[in-house]
């Protein structure tokens, strides 16, 4: 569909003079056939001819990673596959800085429902009313209007539920590890209470710490954690005195039992892994009551409007969204911020490259290396940025077809030098906006 079919407010994809492709919204249509557009992410304004503008039909809820049942690794396990539709979504966002909020937890515990409500929507991720898992692999949802308080574009990541009947702990650990590696905020969805059985089911966290290669402190490489306790109907107490949600979490993560008892040692190993991955200051907890009281409404909660859900649930969810997305410290939980890797901001294109490299490492039986994946992603994106910078340089020096320049322009050395400098500056601007860091800037 070409640009002539677009209307004000439509989402569009457009190509800029430097040949880069961006997404945005049509803000005006001019009489000469050009379109005024607001670029997604940066908010930059552009005016382009219709031939450069097309309707953006890219789906916003896409699969990013799935299990390939037809490909088996050396260990006999089915390999993971990065889906093209997920890569296309991320690549379409280009150098836009992203924040990624992922949710993990046991299957059929309302993870997708929570993410949909966090986005202020009844739709989005698929939600069902049966005991069968709805989410397979890792999915992404991009809503252009969702921004974090630090200006990053917020992507919501839904993951396949843990401990489903048709998957094993090895697969669960892979999905859990990928969610950690790719997100900038990690929500652990728990139902009812945080007790010994909850800790027992999370033993795979200890496997995750063994599967990821890091340098320095482990916690420096992982996102903040929010433990979200769903369907919570109790009052947290200690010695008969009411305590906060945060204190409730800290009590649950303390080692318990008698040293030497195997059952307690396994659970304490999980507690220690959680404390190591998410130290104090980077872990928080909050609770949500059941969204509805009667069973029929609970089964259909995903399809109900806010006014049909429990008032207490809706009110708390609004406070939670205000804290997570808008950056207001309403209930003492940390705020979602743009993703960074080893101190460098992460763009959507960089996230796509990271997903590919981490999945490749897992499929090859290696421990995903955060530094290794970032270095590989940086080289890949910087090479692409260098090529785009070269094209921008050539475009800036190109003589328009059919036009001959005035003789003084070619003969005047100062003018030629100034034109060359301008082209160099334009090329470096392209490189700076599309590269991961400035390590390859001199070569560009």
mmCIF file of C-alpha atoms in Angstrom, residues 94-417:
data_model
loop_
_atom_site.group_PDB
_atom_site.id
_atom_site.type_symbol
_atom_site.label_atom_id
_atom_site.label_comp_id
_atom_site.label_asym_id
_atom_site.label_seq_id
_atom_site.Cartn_x
_atom_site.Cartn_y
_atom_site.Cartn_z
ATOM 1 C CA UNK A 94 16.315 0.963 14.654
ATOM 2 C CA UNK A 95 18.398 2.894 17.172
ATOM 3 C CA UNK A 96 15.446 3.653 19.484
ATOM 4 C CA UNK A 97 16.504 3.009 23.072
ATOM 5 C CA UNK A 98 14.319 0.336 24.631
ATOM 6 C CA UNK A 99 13.298 -0.866 28.074
ATOM 7 C CA UNK A 100 12.155 -4.476 28.381
ATOM 8 C CA UNK A 101 9.839 -5.658 31.155
ATOM 9 C CA UNK A 102 9.675 -9.446 31.247
ATOM 10 C CA UNK A 103 7.467 -11.691 33.360
ATOM 11 C CA UNK A 104 8.287 -15.274 34.373
ATOM 12 C CA UNK A 105 6.576 -17.759 36.654
ATOM 13 C CA UNK A 106 4.620 -20.989 36.792
ATOM 14 C CA UNK A 107 2.342 -21.747 33.859
ATOM 15 C CA UNK A 108 -1.330 -20.686 33.945
ATOM 16 C CA UNK A 109 -0.796 -18.145 36.718
ATOM 17 C CA UNK A 110 -1.879 -14.969 34.908
ATOM 18 C CA UNK A 111 1.415 -13.579 33.580
ATOM 19 C CA UNK A 112 -0.058 -12.518 30.239
ATOM 20 C CA UNK A 113 -3.116 -11.044 31.947
ATOM 21 C CA UNK A 114 -0.869 -8.943 34.195
ATOM 22 C CA UNK A 115 1.170 -7.586 31.260
ATOM 23 C CA UNK A 116 -1.993 -6.697 29.335
ATOM 24 C CA UNK A 117 -3.371 -4.779 32.325
ATOM 25 C CA UNK A 118 0.005 -3.115 32.921
ATOM 26 C CA UNK A 119 -0.283 -1.774 29.377
ATOM 27 C CA UNK A 120 -3.812 -0.572 30.135
ATOM 28 C CA UNK A 121 -5.346 -2.992 27.660
ATOM 29 C CA UNK A 122 -7.742 -5.931 27.667
ATOM 30 C CA UNK A 123 -5.971 -7.326 24.585
ATOM 31 C CA UNK A 124 -2.359 -7.861 23.653
ATOM 32 C CA UNK A 125 -0.909 -11.194 24.727
ATOM 33 C CA UNK A 126 -3.105 -14.252 24.330
ATOM 34 C CA UNK A 127 -5.000 -15.339 27.445
ATOM 35 C CA UNK A 128 -7.142 -18.465 27.779
ATOM 36 C CA UNK A 129 -9.619 -20.069 30.166
ATOM 37 C CA UNK A 130 -8.287 -23.640 30.102
ATOM 38 C CA UNK A 131 -5.451 -25.475 31.874
ATOM 39 C CA UNK A 132 -3.335 -25.579 28.708
ATOM 40 C CA UNK A 133 -0.430 -23.095 28.452
ATOM 41 C CA UNK A 134 -1.197 -20.114 26.213
ATOM 42 C CA UNK A 135 2.322 -18.736 25.759
ATOM 43 C CA UNK A 136 4.992 -20.773 23.992
ATOM 44 C CA UNK A 137 8.552 -19.505 24.004
ATOM 45 C CA UNK A 138 9.195 -15.767 24.349
ATOM 46 C CA UNK A 139 6.898 -13.056 22.946
ATOM 47 C CA UNK A 140 7.236 -9.273 22.595
ATOM 48 C CA UNK A 141 4.605 -6.546 22.592
ATOM 49 C CA UNK A 142 5.395 -3.077 21.326
ATOM 50 C CA UNK A 143 2.996 -0.232 22.046
ATOM 51 C CA UNK A 144 4.295 3.085 20.610
ATOM 52 C CA UNK A 145 2.606 5.079 23.376
ATOM 53 C CA UNK A 146 4.325 3.144 26.196
ATOM 54 C CA UNK A 147 7.385 5.045 27.419
ATOM 55 C CA UNK A 148 9.350 4.757 30.631
ATOM 56 C CA UNK A 149 10.083 7.715 32.871
ATOM 57 C CA UNK A 150 13.591 8.001 31.375
ATOM 58 C CA UNK A 151 12.204 8.216 27.840
ATOM 59 C CA UNK A 152 12.860 4.677 26.609
ATOM 60 C CA UNK A 153 10.334 2.816 24.463
ATOM 61 C CA UNK A 154 8.828 0.085 26.642
ATOM 62 C CA UNK A 155 8.633 -3.445 25.258
ATOM 63 C CA UNK A 156 6.673 -6.052 27.216
ATOM 64 C CA UNK A 157 8.072 -9.597 27.197
ATOM 65 C CA UNK A 158 5.900 -12.610 27.972
ATOM 66 C CA UNK A 159 7.536 -15.984 28.620
ATOM 67 C CA UNK A 160 6.349 -19.565 28.574
ATOM 68 C CA UNK A 161 5.225 -20.741 31.989
ATOM 69 C CA UNK A 162 7.556 -22.855 34.089
ATOM 70 C CA UNK A 163 6.863 -26.459 35.118
ATOM 71 C CA UNK A 164 4.290 -27.229 32.426
ATOM 72 C CA UNK A 165 3.612 -30.908 31.802
ATOM 73 C CA UNK A 166 5.205 -30.962 28.319
ATOM 74 C CA UNK A 167 8.523 -29.249 29.184
ATOM 75 C CA UNK A 168 11.406 -30.106 31.491
ATOM 76 C CA UNK A 169 13.604 -28.088 33.850
ATOM 77 C CA UNK A 170 16.374 -27.750 31.253
ATOM 78 C CA UNK A 171 14.043 -25.972 28.849
ATOM 79 C CA UNK A 172 12.588 -23.863 31.666
ATOM 80 C CA UNK A 173 16.106 -22.766 32.666
ATOM 81 C CA UNK A 174 16.852 -21.685 29.075
ATOM 82 C CA UNK A 175 13.705 -19.561 28.835
ATOM 83 C CA UNK A 176 14.298 -18.106 32.307
ATOM 84 C CA UNK A 177 17.914 -17.259 31.404
ATOM 85 C CA UNK A 178 16.920 -15.558 28.134
ATOM 86 C CA UNK A 179 14.295 -13.458 29.904
ATOM 87 C CA UNK A 180 16.953 -12.314 32.383
ATOM 88 C CA UNK A 181 19.534 -11.592 29.694
ATOM 89 C CA UNK A 182 17.214 -9.616 27.421
ATOM 90 C CA UNK A 183 15.187 -7.604 29.938
ATOM 91 C CA UNK A 184 15.845 -4.428 31.866
ATOM 92 C CA UNK A 185 13.197 -5.290 34.488
ATOM 93 C CA UNK A 186 12.240 -8.768 35.667
ATOM 94 C CA UNK A 187 8.885 -9.640 37.256
ATOM 95 C CA UNK A 188 8.638 -12.991 39.025
ATOM 96 C CA UNK A 189 4.965 -13.953 39.162
ATOM 97 C CA UNK A 190 4.007 -15.962 42.298
ATOM 98 C CA UNK A 191 0.522 -17.098 43.296
ATOM 99 C CA UNK A 192 -0.815 -17.180 46.853
ATOM 100 C CA UNK A 193 2.195 -16.891 49.166
ATOM 101 C CA UNK A 194 5.988 -17.120 49.132
ATOM 102 C CA UNK A 195 6.549 -20.331 51.056
ATOM 103 C CA UNK A 196 8.911 -23.303 50.966
ATOM 104 C CA UNK A 197 7.035 -24.909 48.064
ATOM 105 C CA UNK A 198 7.407 -21.648 46.071
ATOM 106 C CA UNK A 199 11.150 -21.643 46.733
ATOM 107 C CA UNK A 200 11.334 -25.334 45.790
ATOM 108 C CA UNK A 201 9.738 -24.666 42.399
ATOM 109 C CA UNK A 202 12.239 -21.887 41.741
ATOM 110 C CA UNK A 203 15.244 -24.171 42.117
ATOM 111 C CA UNK A 204 15.970 -23.668 38.424
ATOM 112 C CA UNK A 205 17.356 -20.228 39.375
ATOM 113 C CA UNK A 206 20.448 -22.008 40.678
ATOM 114 C CA UNK A 207 20.817 -23.636 37.261
ATOM 115 C CA UNK A 208 20.507 -20.260 35.560
ATOM 116 C CA UNK A 209 23.423 -18.842 37.541
ATOM 117 C CA UNK A 210 25.553 -21.721 36.235
ATOM 118 C CA UNK A 211 24.437 -21.176 32.630
ATOM 119 C CA UNK A 212 25.432 -17.522 32.252
ATOM 120 C CA UNK A 213 29.049 -16.368 31.987
ATOM 121 C CA UNK A 214 29.692 -13.024 33.684
ATOM 122 C CA UNK A 215 32.670 -10.937 34.674
ATOM 123 C CA UNK A 216 32.814 -9.234 38.057
ATOM 124 C CA UNK A 217 29.762 -9.155 40.321
ATOM 125 C CA UNK A 218 26.897 -11.288 39.037
ATOM 126 C CA UNK A 219 24.254 -8.787 40.131
ATOM 127 C CA UNK A 220 25.786 -6.033 37.959
ATOM 128 C CA UNK A 221 24.651 -7.887 34.846
ATOM 129 C CA UNK A 222 21.025 -8.593 35.691
ATOM 130 C CA UNK A 223 17.876 -6.441 35.880
ATOM 131 C CA UNK A 224 16.019 -5.386 39.032
ATOM 132 C CA UNK A 225 13.543 -7.931 40.355
ATOM 133 C CA UNK A 226 9.919 -7.482 41.353
ATOM 134 C CA UNK A 227 8.283 -10.428 43.103
ATOM 135 C CA UNK A 228 4.580 -10.050 42.340
ATOM 136 C CA UNK A 229 2.436 -12.139 44.689
ATOM 137 C CA UNK A 230 -0.942 -12.690 43.027
ATOM 138 C CA UNK A 231 -4.283 -13.627 44.604
ATOM 139 C CA UNK A 232 -2.873 -12.579 47.973
ATOM 140 C CA UNK A 233 -5.460 -12.800 50.767
ATOM 141 C CA UNK A 234 -3.318 -12.687 53.921
ATOM 142 C CA UNK A 235 -1.698 -10.006 56.063
ATOM 143 C CA UNK A 236 2.121 -10.311 56.149
ATOM 144 C CA UNK A 237 3.278 -10.557 59.760
ATOM 145 C CA UNK A 238 6.373 -11.273 61.818
ATOM 146 C CA UNK A 239 5.901 -12.374 65.424
ATOM 147 C CA UNK A 240 2.303 -11.226 65.215
ATOM 148 C CA UNK A 241 3.197 -7.731 63.986
ATOM 149 C CA UNK A 242 2.194 -6.555 60.518
ATOM 150 C CA UNK A 243 5.113 -5.999 58.138
ATOM 151 C CA UNK A 244 5.507 -4.477 54.673
ATOM 152 C CA UNK A 245 5.539 -6.404 51.409
ATOM 153 C CA UNK A 246 9.276 -5.795 51.189
ATOM 154 C CA UNK A 247 9.898 -7.216 54.652
ATOM 155 C CA UNK A 248 7.758 -10.205 53.701
ATOM 156 C CA UNK A 249 10.086 -10.881 50.759
ATOM 157 C CA UNK A 250 13.232 -10.514 52.869
ATOM 158 C CA UNK A 251 11.879 -13.005 55.415
ATOM 159 C CA UNK A 252 11.121 -15.477 52.626
ATOM 160 C CA UNK A 253 14.680 -15.213 51.266
ATOM 161 C CA UNK A 254 16.411 -15.884 54.592
ATOM 162 C CA UNK A 255 18.071 -19.285 54.949
ATOM 163 C CA UNK A 256 16.057 -21.705 57.046
ATOM 164 C CA UNK A 257 16.258 -25.145 58.611
ATOM 165 C CA UNK A 258 19.059 -27.158 60.108
ATOM 166 C CA UNK A 259 22.398 -27.356 58.248
ATOM 167 C CA UNK A 260 22.962 -30.789 56.755
ATOM 168 C CA UNK A 261 19.324 -31.501 55.940
ATOM 169 C CA UNK A 262 19.152 -32.097 52.188
ATOM 170 C CA UNK A 263 15.711 -30.601 51.664
ATOM 171 C CA UNK A 264 16.624 -27.377 53.474
ATOM 172 C CA UNK A 265 19.992 -27.174 51.704
ATOM 173 C CA UNK A 266 18.317 -27.307 48.272
ATOM 174 C CA UNK A 267 15.865 -24.567 49.182
ATOM 175 C CA UNK A 268 18.559 -22.418 50.785
ATOM 176 C CA UNK A 269 20.668 -22.822 47.658
ATOM 177 C CA UNK A 270 17.760 -21.305 45.718
ATOM 178 C CA UNK A 271 17.411 -18.471 48.247
ATOM 179 C CA UNK A 272 21.127 -17.734 47.992
ATOM 180 C CA UNK A 273 20.959 -17.704 44.189
ATOM 181 C CA UNK A 274 18.078 -15.209 44.274
ATOM 182 C CA UNK A 275 19.919 -12.994 46.764
ATOM 183 C CA UNK A 276 23.070 -13.124 44.637
ATOM 184 C CA UNK A 277 21.310 -12.319 41.360
ATOM 185 C CA UNK A 278 19.129 -9.597 42.901
ATOM 186 C CA UNK A 279 20.841 -7.923 45.904
ATOM 187 C CA UNK A 280 19.106 -5.543 48.319
ATOM 188 C CA UNK A 281 18.133 -2.359 46.569
ATOM 189 C CA UNK A 282 17.506 -4.284 43.342
ATOM 190 C CA UNK A 283 14.710 -6.537 44.559
ATOM 191 C CA UNK A 284 11.242 -5.535 45.647
ATOM 192 C CA UNK A 285 7.870 -7.107 46.313
ATOM 193 C CA UNK A 286 4.225 -6.203 46.039
ATOM 194 C CA UNK A 287 0.931 -8.073 46.293
ATOM 195 C CA UNK A 288 -2.318 -8.142 44.339
ATOM 196 C CA UNK A 289 -5.657 -9.516 45.468
ATOM 197 C CA UNK A 290 -7.735 -11.710 43.201
ATOM 198 C CA UNK A 291 -9.134 -9.676 40.293
ATOM 199 C CA UNK A 292 -12.624 -11.093 40.894
ATOM 200 C CA UNK A 293 -14.418 -13.019 43.623
ATOM 201 C CA UNK A 294 -16.651 -15.487 41.801
ATOM 202 C CA UNK A 295 -15.225 -18.334 39.724
ATOM 203 C CA UNK A 296 -17.037 -17.428 36.522
ATOM 204 C CA UNK A 297 -15.589 -13.910 36.551
ATOM 205 C CA UNK A 298 -12.120 -15.228 37.387
ATOM 206 C CA UNK A 299 -12.146 -17.433 34.302
ATOM 207 C CA UNK A 300 -13.114 -14.427 32.187
ATOM 208 C CA UNK A 301 -11.050 -11.799 33.995
ATOM 209 C CA UNK A 302 -8.969 -11.148 30.878
ATOM 210 C CA UNK A 303 -12.089 -10.046 28.986
ATOM 211 C CA UNK A 304 -13.602 -7.888 31.752
ATOM 212 C CA UNK A 305 -13.386 -4.119 31.913
ATOM 213 C CA UNK A 306 -11.909 -2.377 34.944
ATOM 214 C CA UNK A 307 -15.337 -1.558 36.344
ATOM 215 C CA UNK A 308 -16.190 -5.288 36.299
ATOM 216 C CA UNK A 309 -13.099 -6.238 38.342
ATOM 217 C CA UNK A 310 -12.564 -5.822 42.079
ATOM 218 C CA UNK A 311 -12.012 -2.191 42.982
ATOM 219 C CA UNK A 312 -9.102 -3.088 45.258
ATOM 220 C CA UNK A 313 -7.360 -4.962 42.436
ATOM 221 C CA UNK A 314 -7.785 -2.139 39.923
ATOM 222 C CA UNK A 315 -6.608 0.516 42.401
ATOM 223 C CA UNK A 316 -3.453 -1.408 43.318
ATOM 224 C CA UNK A 317 -2.701 -2.164 39.680
ATOM 225 C CA UNK A 318 -2.908 1.547 38.860
ATOM 226 C CA UNK A 319 -0.456 2.333 41.664
ATOM 227 C CA UNK A 320 1.843 -0.391 40.406
ATOM 228 C CA UNK A 321 1.752 0.931 36.857
ATOM 229 C CA UNK A 322 2.410 4.447 38.138
ATOM 230 C CA UNK A 323 5.508 3.195 39.952
ATOM 231 C CA UNK A 324 6.819 0.907 37.206
ATOM 232 C CA UNK A 325 6.124 2.951 34.089
ATOM 233 C CA UNK A 326 5.599 6.550 35.149
ATOM 234 C CA UNK A 327 8.409 6.602 37.714
ATOM 235 C CA UNK A 328 6.307 7.698 40.689
ATOM 236 C CA UNK A 329 7.334 5.964 43.906
ATOM 237 C CA UNK A 330 3.803 5.025 44.914
ATOM 238 C CA UNK A 331 4.325 1.653 46.621
ATOM 239 C CA UNK A 332 8.067 1.281 47.126
ATOM 240 C CA UNK A 333 8.977 -0.729 44.009
ATOM 241 C CA UNK A 334 11.802 0.099 41.640
ATOM 242 C CA UNK A 335 11.019 1.793 38.317
ATOM 243 C CA UNK A 336 11.491 0.328 34.838
ATOM 244 C CA UNK A 337 14.311 2.070 32.988
ATOM 245 C CA UNK A 338 15.985 1.807 29.612
ATOM 246 C CA UNK A 339 18.128 -1.281 29.116
ATOM 247 C CA UNK A 340 21.884 -0.968 29.400
ATOM 248 C CA UNK A 341 24.572 -3.564 28.810
ATOM 249 C CA UNK A 342 27.929 -3.086 30.542
ATOM 250 C CA UNK A 343 27.056 0.572 31.039
ATOM 251 C CA UNK A 344 26.102 1.273 27.397
ATOM 252 C CA UNK A 345 22.494 2.065 26.372
ATOM 253 C CA UNK A 346 20.814 -0.702 24.383
ATOM 254 C CA UNK A 347 18.861 0.050 21.209
ATOM 255 C CA UNK A 348 16.181 -2.120 19.617
ATOM 256 C CA UNK A 349 18.633 -3.214 16.913
ATOM 257 C CA UNK A 350 21.188 -4.133 19.571
ATOM 258 C CA UNK A 351 18.538 -6.157 21.420
ATOM 259 C CA UNK A 352 17.844 -8.119 18.218
ATOM 260 C CA UNK A 353 21.551 -8.895 17.860
ATOM 261 C CA UNK A 354 21.797 -9.919 21.520
ATOM 262 C CA UNK A 355 18.853 -12.304 21.139
ATOM 263 C CA UNK A 356 20.560 -14.009 18.195
ATOM 264 C CA UNK A 357 23.931 -14.355 19.941
ATOM 265 C CA UNK A 358 22.484 -15.613 23.243
ATOM 266 C CA UNK A 359 20.309 -18.206 21.496
ATOM 267 C CA UNK A 360 23.286 -19.355 19.401
ATOM 268 C CA UNK A 361 25.343 -19.820 22.571
ATOM 269 C CA UNK A 362 22.600 -21.848 24.275
ATOM 270 C CA UNK A 363 22.061 -24.016 21.193
ATOM 271 C CA UNK A 364 25.804 -24.718 21.051
ATOM 272 C CA UNK A 365 25.789 -25.867 24.662
ATOM 273 C CA UNK A 366 27.851 -22.894 25.836
ATOM 274 C CA UNK A 367 27.152 -20.562 28.738
ATOM 275 C CA UNK A 368 25.836 -17.282 27.287
ATOM 276 C CA UNK A 369 28.470 -14.606 27.830
ATOM 277 C CA UNK A 370 27.108 -11.113 28.429
ATOM 278 C CA UNK A 371 30.354 -9.427 27.383
ATOM 279 C CA UNK A 372 30.875 -11.797 24.466
ATOM 280 C CA UNK A 373 27.362 -11.240 23.117
ATOM 281 C CA UNK A 374 27.603 -7.474 23.552
ATOM 282 C CA UNK A 375 30.981 -7.309 21.804
ATOM 283 C CA UNK A 376 29.631 -9.381 18.912
ATOM 284 C CA UNK A 377 26.466 -7.262 18.705
ATOM 285 C CA UNK A 378 28.533 -4.062 18.788
ATOM 286 C CA UNK A 379 30.777 -5.245 15.956
ATOM 287 C CA UNK A 380 27.755 -6.246 13.891
ATOM 288 C CA UNK A 381 25.880 -2.965 14.382
ATOM 289 C CA UNK A 382 28.982 -0.807 14.032
ATOM 290 C CA UNK A 383 29.853 -2.467 10.724
ATOM 291 C CA UNK A 384 26.333 -1.702 9.508
ATOM 292 C CA UNK A 385 26.591 1.870 10.813
ATOM 293 C CA UNK A 386 29.923 2.311 9.016
ATOM 294 C CA UNK A 387 28.322 1.268 5.724
ATOM 295 C CA UNK A 388 25.399 3.644 6.268
ATOM 296 C CA UNK A 389 27.836 6.428 7.152
ATOM 297 C CA UNK A 390 29.761 5.822 3.931
ATOM 298 C CA UNK A 391 26.519 5.991 1.940
ATOM 299 C CA UNK A 392 25.613 9.261 3.685
ATOM 300 C CA UNK A 393 29.065 10.662 2.812
ATOM 301 C CA UNK A 394 28.645 9.724 -0.838
ATOM 302 C CA UNK A 395 25.108 11.130 -0.967
ATOM 303 C CA UNK A 396 26.260 14.464 0.462
ATOM 304 C CA UNK A 397 28.959 14.810 -2.220
ATOM 305 C CA UNK A 398 26.855 13.516 -5.112
ATOM 306 C CA UNK A 399 26.089 15.855 -8.005
ATOM 307 C CA UNK A 400 22.350 15.905 -8.816
ATOM 308 C CA UNK A 401 21.600 13.987 -11.996
ATOM 309 C CA UNK A 402 21.309 16.197 -15.068
ATOM 310 C CA UNK A 403 22.811 19.238 -13.355
ATOM 311 C CA UNK A 404 26.284 20.629 -13.903
ATOM 312 C CA UNK A 405 27.849 22.574 -11.047
ATOM 313 C CA UNK A 406 29.132 26.061 -11.590
ATOM 314 C CA UNK A 407 32.830 25.989 -12.512
ATOM 315 C CA UNK A 408 33.952 27.870 -9.365
ATOM 316 C CA UNK A 409 32.568 25.086 -7.162
ATOM 317 C CA UNK A 410 34.957 22.552 -8.698
ATOM 318 C CA UNK A 411 37.914 24.859 -9.052
ATOM 319 C CA UNK A 412 37.683 26.474 -5.667
ATOM 320 C CA UNK A 413 39.729 24.271 -3.326
ATOM 321 C CA UNK A 414 38.261 25.894 -0.237
ATOM 322 C CA UNK A 415 34.722 25.157 -1.343
ATOM 323 C CA UNK A 416 35.635 21.557 -2.118
ATOM 324 C CA UNK A 417 37.283 21.177 1.273
#
